[in-house]
Amino acid sequence: MLFKLTDEQLMIRAMVREFGRKVVAPGAAERDRTKEFPGEILKKMGELGFLGMMIPPEYGGEGADTISYVLALSEIAYCDAATAVVMSVHNSIVCESIHRWGSEEQKKRFLAPLTSGEKIGAFALTEPHAGSDPVRQITSAERDGDEYILNGTKRFITTGKNSGLVIVTAKTDESMRHKGISAFVVEKGTPGLVVGHEEDKMGLRASDTTDLIFEDCRVPAANRLGKEGDGFKIAMTALDGGRIGIAAQSVGVARAAFDAAVKYAKKREQFGQKISKFQGLRWIIADMATEIEAATQLMLSAAAMKDRGERYTAQASMAKLFASEMVNRITAKAIQIHGGYGFTKDYEVERFYRDARVFTIYEGTSEIQRIVISNHIFKDKRIPRSSG
């Protein structure tokens, strides 16, 4: 299905593209080197409405559709994948979860500071021994009057250090397995919430990834998201939307690597001519362009299904699987086209390659996506397909 974007969607993409090229891109390499969190940039993004894109205006958001959001996210990823991953978790997982599952009081209380950029959101599901299998998590939440007492450690939490609030999953009933997991909104500064080890990562270095430790952390019962036992459902629903976001990040980084490779090929000379004249290289470029277009269509298809209110779990996994694998191939080819220069930090493709590597891992590995897709196929007795 080919997508004809609306005038509004085109306008949003153009606006974010201009912002990204002028504000986000210039310092991306330096932030990668220093691991400086893009706090000031995120504040500007909040002022422009990029941090509450799919949230209705009555809660401070822009009320945009998912297609507009993934187009915007892709443009930010084109300029700086580290900033894009913060934007993705904040929008797709944190804001949407609060809007979908929160009470009216919770929406009014938490969404305004999130959509304005006053606070950045984080999502804490993964634990040291519970990654792809969240049922194995051991973080607990014990009811004590009007509070819950949280104990446990969460690992690999995006924006764990720089977030203003975090959605945390914890077991409220061990005997119920996944139906005994609940979700809570915990604000930074809450006694008992400690930021632990910060990872020294291969890529996305300007986006902090930390442990979050809960030591007798008392959280008001009013901060529970949904009912007791809804936590697993909340997390899985959030990850469906988040996976479309990973596809968008992948498309953005792939386009940046592709453009850099084409630009270099037009300038670099070997054997008396530009390397863009060699058939072997031209075929590589053609394959790269085709893969990026295919990933873009999968991304837009999943986003459109979400906008139409259809079930999109399998399509989100397909988009995430193909796009994340695609960007790893594209960035590797971009380095190959640059030759020895591509292996140096003088050229951006080196950073693109490092940033892209985690896309097949976080928010569900490629292997998990294949499980989700195949389970959908056999459960429905048919191959899942996009509508339209």
mmCIF file of N, CA, C and O in Angstrom, residues 226-281:
data_model
loop_
_atom_site.group_PDB
_atom_site.id
_atom_site.type_symbol
_atom_site.label_atom_id
_atom_site.label_comp_id
_atom_site.label_asym_id
_atom_site.label_seq_id
_atom_site.Cartn_x
_atom_site.Cartn_y
_atom_site.Cartn_z
ATOM 1 N N GLY A 226 -4.048 1.957 35.912
ATOM 2 C CA GLY A 226 -5.001 0.874 35.693
ATOM 3 C C GLY A 226 -5.289 0.143 36.991
ATOM 4 O O GLY A 226 -5.028 0.631 38.087
ATOM 5 N N LYS A 227 -5.828 -1.073 36.843
ATOM 6 C CA LYS A 227 -6.153 -1.881 38.016
ATOM 7 C C LYS A 227 -4.962 -2.754 38.388
ATOM 8 O O LYS A 227 -4.031 -2.922 37.614
ATOM 9 N N GLU A 228 -5.024 -3.330 39.590
ATOM 10 C CA GLU A 228 -4.018 -4.331 39.956
ATOM 11 C C GLU A 228 -4.085 -5.470 38.947
ATOM 12 O O GLU A 228 -5.171 -5.954 38.615
ATOM 13 N N GLY A 229 -2.935 -5.891 38.461
ATOM 14 C CA GLY A 229 -2.882 -6.966 37.484
ATOM 15 C C GLY A 229 -2.883 -6.503 36.039
ATOM 16 O O GLY A 229 -2.739 -7.312 35.127
ATOM 17 N N ASP A 230 -3.039 -5.184 35.820
ATOM 18 C CA ASP A 230 -3.045 -4.653 34.446
ATOM 19 C C ASP A 230 -1.642 -4.373 33.902
ATOM 20 O O ASP A 230 -1.490 -4.016 32.738
ATOM 21 N N GLY A 231 -0.632 -4.514 34.740
ATOM 22 C CA GLY A 231 0.713 -4.086 34.355
ATOM 23 C C GLY A 231 1.264 -4.758 33.113
ATOM 24 O O GLY A 231 1.859 -4.100 32.249
ATOM 25 N N PHE A 232 1.078 -6.072 33.007
ATOM 26 C CA PHE A 232 1.594 -6.793 31.842
ATOM 27 C C PHE A 232 0.891 -6.329 30.573
ATOM 28 O O PHE A 232 1.524 -6.088 29.537
ATOM 29 N N LYS A 233 -0.421 -6.174 30.664
ATOM 30 C CA LYS A 233 -1.203 -5.713 29.522
ATOM 31 C C LYS A 233 -0.776 -4.300 29.116
ATOM 32 O O LYS A 233 -0.644 -3.992 27.926
ATOM 33 N N ILE A 234 -0.555 -3.434 30.099
ATOM 34 C CA ILE A 234 -0.110 -2.068 29.826
ATOM 35 C C ILE A 234 1.238 -2.078 29.115
ATOM 36 O O ILE A 234 1.453 -1.365 28.132
ATOM 37 N N ALA A 235 2.147 -2.911 29.613
ATOM 38 C CA ALA A 235 3.484 -2.973 29.024
ATOM 39 C C ALA A 235 3.442 -3.491 27.591
ATOM 40 O O ALA A 235 4.086 -2.928 26.689
ATOM 41 N N MET A 236 2.688 -4.550 27.350
ATOM 42 C CA MET A 236 2.644 -5.129 26.005
ATOM 43 C C MET A 236 1.972 -4.185 25.011
ATOM 44 O O MET A 236 2.409 -4.057 23.854
ATOM 45 N N THR A 237 0.934 -3.491 25.457
ATOM 46 C CA THR A 237 0.273 -2.518 24.593
ATOM 47 C C THR A 237 1.219 -1.370 24.260
ATOM 48 O O THR A 237 1.291 -0.913 23.110
ATOM 49 N N ALA A 238 1.949 -0.922 25.270
ATOM 50 C CA ALA A 238 2.905 0.165 25.062
ATOM 51 C C ALA A 238 3.995 -0.239 24.082
ATOM 52 O O ALA A 238 4.408 0.551 23.218
ATOM 53 N N LEU A 239 4.454 -1.476 24.188
ATOM 54 C CA LEU A 239 5.534 -1.935 23.314
ATOM 55 C C LEU A 239 5.076 -2.052 21.866
ATOM 56 O O LEU A 239 5.883 -1.870 20.943
ATOM 57 N N ASP A 240 3.808 -2.333 21.634
ATOM 58 C CA ASP A 240 3.304 -2.354 20.258
ATOM 59 C C ASP A 240 3.540 -1.000 19.594
ATOM 60 O O ASP A 240 4.060 -0.904 18.482
ATOM 61 N N GLY A 241 3.126 0.063 20.285
ATOM 62 C CA GLY A 241 3.348 1.402 19.741
ATOM 63 C C GLY A 241 4.824 1.748 19.679
ATOM 64 O O GLY A 241 5.294 2.388 18.732
ATOM 65 N N GLY A 242 5.561 1.335 20.710
ATOM 66 C CA GLY A 242 6.993 1.608 20.742
ATOM 67 C C GLY A 242 7.740 0.970 19.593
ATOM 68 O O GLY A 242 8.732 1.523 19.092
ATOM 69 N N ARG A 243 7.265 -0.188 19.154
ATOM 70 C CA ARG A 243 7.953 -0.878 18.062
ATOM 71 C C ARG A 243 7.789 -0.157 16.734
ATOM 72 O O ARG A 243 8.684 -0.196 15.891
ATOM 73 N N ILE A 244 6.660 0.505 16.545
ATOM 74 C CA ILE A 244 6.535 1.363 15.360
ATOM 75 C C ILE A 244 7.538 2.501 15.467
ATOM 76 O O ILE A 244 8.140 2.925 14.479
ATOM 77 N N GLY A 245 7.753 2.987 16.693
ATOM 78 C CA GLY A 245 8.738 4.032 16.920
ATOM 79 C C GLY A 245 10.151 3.578 16.592
ATOM 80 O O GLY A 245 10.953 4.344 16.039
ATOM 81 N N ILE A 246 10.496 2.326 16.919
ATOM 82 C CA ILE A 246 11.818 1.802 16.580
ATOM 83 C C ILE A 246 11.969 1.718 15.062
ATOM 84 O O ILE A 246 13.035 2.002 14.507
ATOM 85 N N ALA A 247 10.906 1.333 14.373
ATOM 86 C CA ALA A 247 10.945 1.307 12.911
ATOM 87 C C ALA A 247 11.230 2.707 12.372
ATOM 88 O O ALA A 247 12.031 2.885 11.438
ATOM 89 N N ALA A 248 10.591 3.723 12.960
ATOM 90 C CA ALA A 248 10.803 5.101 12.521
ATOM 91 C C ALA A 248 12.240 5.544 12.776
ATOM 92 O O ALA A 248 12.864 6.208 11.928
ATOM 93 N N GLN A 249 12.767 5.195 13.947
ATOM 94 C CA GLN A 249 14.169 5.518 14.228
ATOM 95 C C GLN A 249 15.087 4.849 13.216
ATOM 96 O O GLN A 249 16.043 5.458 12.724
ATOM 97 N N SER A 250 14.798 3.601 12.910
ATOM 98 C CA SER A 250 15.619 2.849 11.957
ATOM 99 C C SER A 250 15.599 3.491 10.578
ATOM 100 O O SER A 250 16.636 3.614 9.916
ATOM 101 N N VAL A 251 14.409 3.893 10.135
ATOM 102 C CA VAL A 251 14.283 4.541 8.825
ATOM 103 C C VAL A 251 15.076 5.849 8.805
ATOM 104 O O VAL A 251 15.767 6.164 7.835
ATOM 105 N N GLY A 252 14.988 6.619 9.883
ATOM 106 C CA GLY A 252 15.698 7.887 9.928
ATOM 107 C C GLY A 252 17.202 7.722 9.851
ATOM 108 O O GLY A 252 17.880 8.420 9.072
ATOM 109 N N VAL A 253 17.750 6.817 10.642
ATOM 110 C CA VAL A 253 19.205 6.589 10.629
ATOM 111 C C VAL A 253 19.637 6.009 9.275
ATOM 112 O O VAL A 253 20.680 6.381 8.737
ATOM 113 N N ALA A 254 18.829 5.103 8.719
ATOM 114 C CA ALA A 254 19.158 4.514 7.418
ATOM 115 C C ALA A 254 19.206 5.584 6.327
ATOM 116 O O ALA A 254 20.103 5.588 5.476
ATOM 117 N N ARG A 255 18.253 6.497 6.346
ATOM 118 C CA ARG A 255 18.247 7.570 5.346
ATOM 119 C C ARG A 255 19.485 8.465 5.496
ATOM 120 O O ARG A 255 20.064 8.904 4.500
ATOM 121 N N ALA A 256 19.867 8.740 6.723
ATOM 122 C CA ALA A 256 21.051 9.562 6.953
ATOM 123 C C ALA A 256 22.300 8.866 6.414
ATOM 124 O O ALA A 256 23.152 9.495 5.751
ATOM 125 N N ALA A 257 22.419 7.567 6.684
ATOM 126 C CA ALA A 257 23.576 6.805 6.189
ATOM 127 C C ALA A 257 23.561 6.717 4.668
ATOM 128 O O ALA A 257 24.607 6.831 4.010
ATOM 129 N N PHE A 258 22.382 6.520 4.107
ATOM 130 C CA PHE A 258 22.240 6.443 2.653
ATOM 131 C C PHE A 258 22.647 7.766 1.998
ATOM 132 O O PHE A 258 23.418 7.783 1.030
ATOM 133 N N ASP A 259 22.139 8.880 2.515
ATOM 134 C CA ASP A 259 22.481 10.186 1.949
ATOM 135 C C ASP A 259 23.974 10.461 2.046
ATOM 136 O O ASP A 259 24.582 11.020 1.120
ATOM 137 N N ALA A 260 24.571 10.073 3.169
ATOM 138 C CA ALA A 260 26.017 10.267 3.336
ATOM 139 C C ALA A 260 26.799 9.429 2.324
ATOM 140 O O ALA A 260 27.807 9.892 1.760
ATOM 141 N N ALA A 261 26.325 8.197 2.077
ATOM 142 C CA ALA A 261 27.007 7.318 1.125
ATOM 143 C C ALA A 261 26.903 7.855 -0.302
ATOM 144 O O ALA A 261 27.878 7.839 -1.066
ATOM 145 N N VAL A 262 25.733 8.342 -0.671
ATOM 146 C CA VAL A 262 25.550 8.903 -2.015
ATOM 147 C C VAL A 262 26.414 10.147 -2.195
ATOM 148 O O VAL A 262 27.070 10.330 -3.228
ATOM 149 N N LYS A 263 26.422 10.989 -1.203
ATOM 150 C CA LYS A 263 27.237 12.214 -1.266
ATOM 151 C C LYS A 263 28.713 11.893 -1.423
ATOM 152 O O LYS A 263 29.418 12.505 -2.245
ATOM 153 N N TYR A 264 29.171 10.916 -0.661
ATOM 154 C CA TYR A 264 30.587 10.530 -0.737
ATOM 155 C C TYR A 264 30.913 9.923 -2.097
ATOM 156 O O TYR A 264 31.957 10.225 -2.697
ATOM 157 N N ALA A 265 30.014 9.081 -2.598
ATOM 158 C CA ALA A 265 30.251 8.414 -3.888
ATOM 159 C C ALA A 265 30.332 9.416 -5.031
ATOM 160 O O ALA A 265 31.046 9.187 -6.020
ATOM 161 N N LYS A 266 29.627 10.522 -4.911
ATOM 162 C CA LYS A 266 29.658 11.546 -5.964
ATOM 163 C C LYS A 266 30.959 12.339 -5.957
ATOM 164 O O LYS A 266 31.344 12.927 -6.978
ATOM 165 N N LYS A 267 31.652 12.362 -4.814
ATOM 166 C CA LYS A 267 32.882 13.153 -4.696
ATOM 167 C C LYS A 267 34.149 12.319 -4.846
ATOM 168 O O LYS A 267 35.134 12.785 -5.398
ATOM 169 N N ARG A 268 34.129 11.086 -4.348
ATOM 170 C CA ARG A 268 35.334 10.254 -4.285
ATOM 171 C C ARG A 268 35.723 9.751 -5.670
ATOM 172 O O ARG A 268 34.889 9.224 -6.410
ATOM 173 N N GLU A 269 36.993 9.896 -6.006
ATOM 174 C CA GLU A 269 37.512 9.435 -7.291
ATOM 175 C C GLU A 269 38.474 8.275 -7.100
ATOM 176 O O GLU A 269 39.305 8.284 -6.194
ATOM 177 N N GLN A 270 38.337 7.287 -7.960
ATOM 178 C CA GLN A 270 39.267 6.157 -8.022
ATOM 179 C C GLN A 270 39.376 5.726 -9.479
ATOM 180 O O GLN A 270 38.378 5.735 -10.215
ATOM 181 N N PHE A 271 40.568 5.369 -9.887
ATOM 182 C CA PHE A 271 40.805 4.910 -11.262
ATOM 183 C C PHE A 271 40.321 5.920 -12.301
ATOM 184 O O PHE A 271 39.774 5.572 -13.341
ATOM 185 N N GLY A 272 40.482 7.204 -11.968
ATOM 186 C CA GLY A 272 40.203 8.246 -12.940
ATOM 187 C C GLY A 272 38.758 8.656 -13.082
ATOM 188 O O GLY A 272 38.416 9.415 -14.001
ATOM 189 N N GLN A 273 37.875 8.196 -12.184
ATOM 190 C CA GLN A 273 36.469 8.616 -12.261
ATOM 191 C C GLN A 273 35.814 8.536 -10.886
ATOM 192 O O GLN A 273 36.346 7.904 -9.973
ATOM 193 N N LYS A 274 34.674 9.197 -10.779
ATOM 194 C CA LYS A 274 33.928 9.148 -9.521
ATOM 195 C C LYS A 274 33.473 7.717 -9.271
ATOM 196 O O LYS A 274 33.066 7.003 -10.205
ATOM 197 N N ILE A 275 33.527 7.297 -8.007
ATOM 198 C CA ILE A 275 33.144 5.911 -7.729
ATOM 199 C C ILE A 275 31.656 5.685 -7.965
ATOM 200 O O ILE A 275 31.204 4.545 -8.095
ATOM 201 N N SER A 276 30.869 6.760 -8.024
ATOM 202 C CA SER A 276 29.445 6.626 -8.331
ATOM 203 C C SER A 276 29.213 6.125 -9.748
ATOM 204 O O SER A 276 28.092 5.739 -10.096
ATOM 205 N N LYS A 277 30.255 6.092 -10.575
ATOM 206 C CA LYS A 277 30.138 5.605 -11.952
ATOM 207 C C LYS A 277 30.298 4.095 -12.052
ATOM 208 O O LYS A 277 29.976 3.501 -13.084
ATOM 209 N N PHE A 278 30.797 3.475 -10.987
ATOM 210 C CA PHE A 278 31.038 2.030 -11.047
ATOM 211 C C PHE A 278 29.726 1.268 -10.849
ATOM 212 O O PHE A 278 28.973 1.523 -9.900
ATOM 213 N N GLN A 279 29.487 0.302 -11.739
ATOM 214 C CA GLN A 279 28.210 -0.421 -11.698
ATOM 215 C C GLN A 279 28.005 -1.152 -10.376
ATOM 216 O O GLN A 279 26.906 -1.161 -9.817
ATOM 217 N N GLY A 280 29.064 -1.764 -9.852
ATOM 218 C CA GLY A 280 28.938 -2.510 -8.601
ATOM 219 C C GLY A 280 28.430 -1.631 -7.472
ATOM 220 O O GLY A 280 27.547 -2.035 -6.702
ATOM 221 N N LEU A 281 28.965 -0.424 -7.374
ATOM 222 C CA LEU A 281 28.534 0.489 -6.323
ATOM 223 C C LEU A 281 27.108 0.977 -6.579
ATOM 224 O O LEU A 281 26.307 1.111 -5.645
#
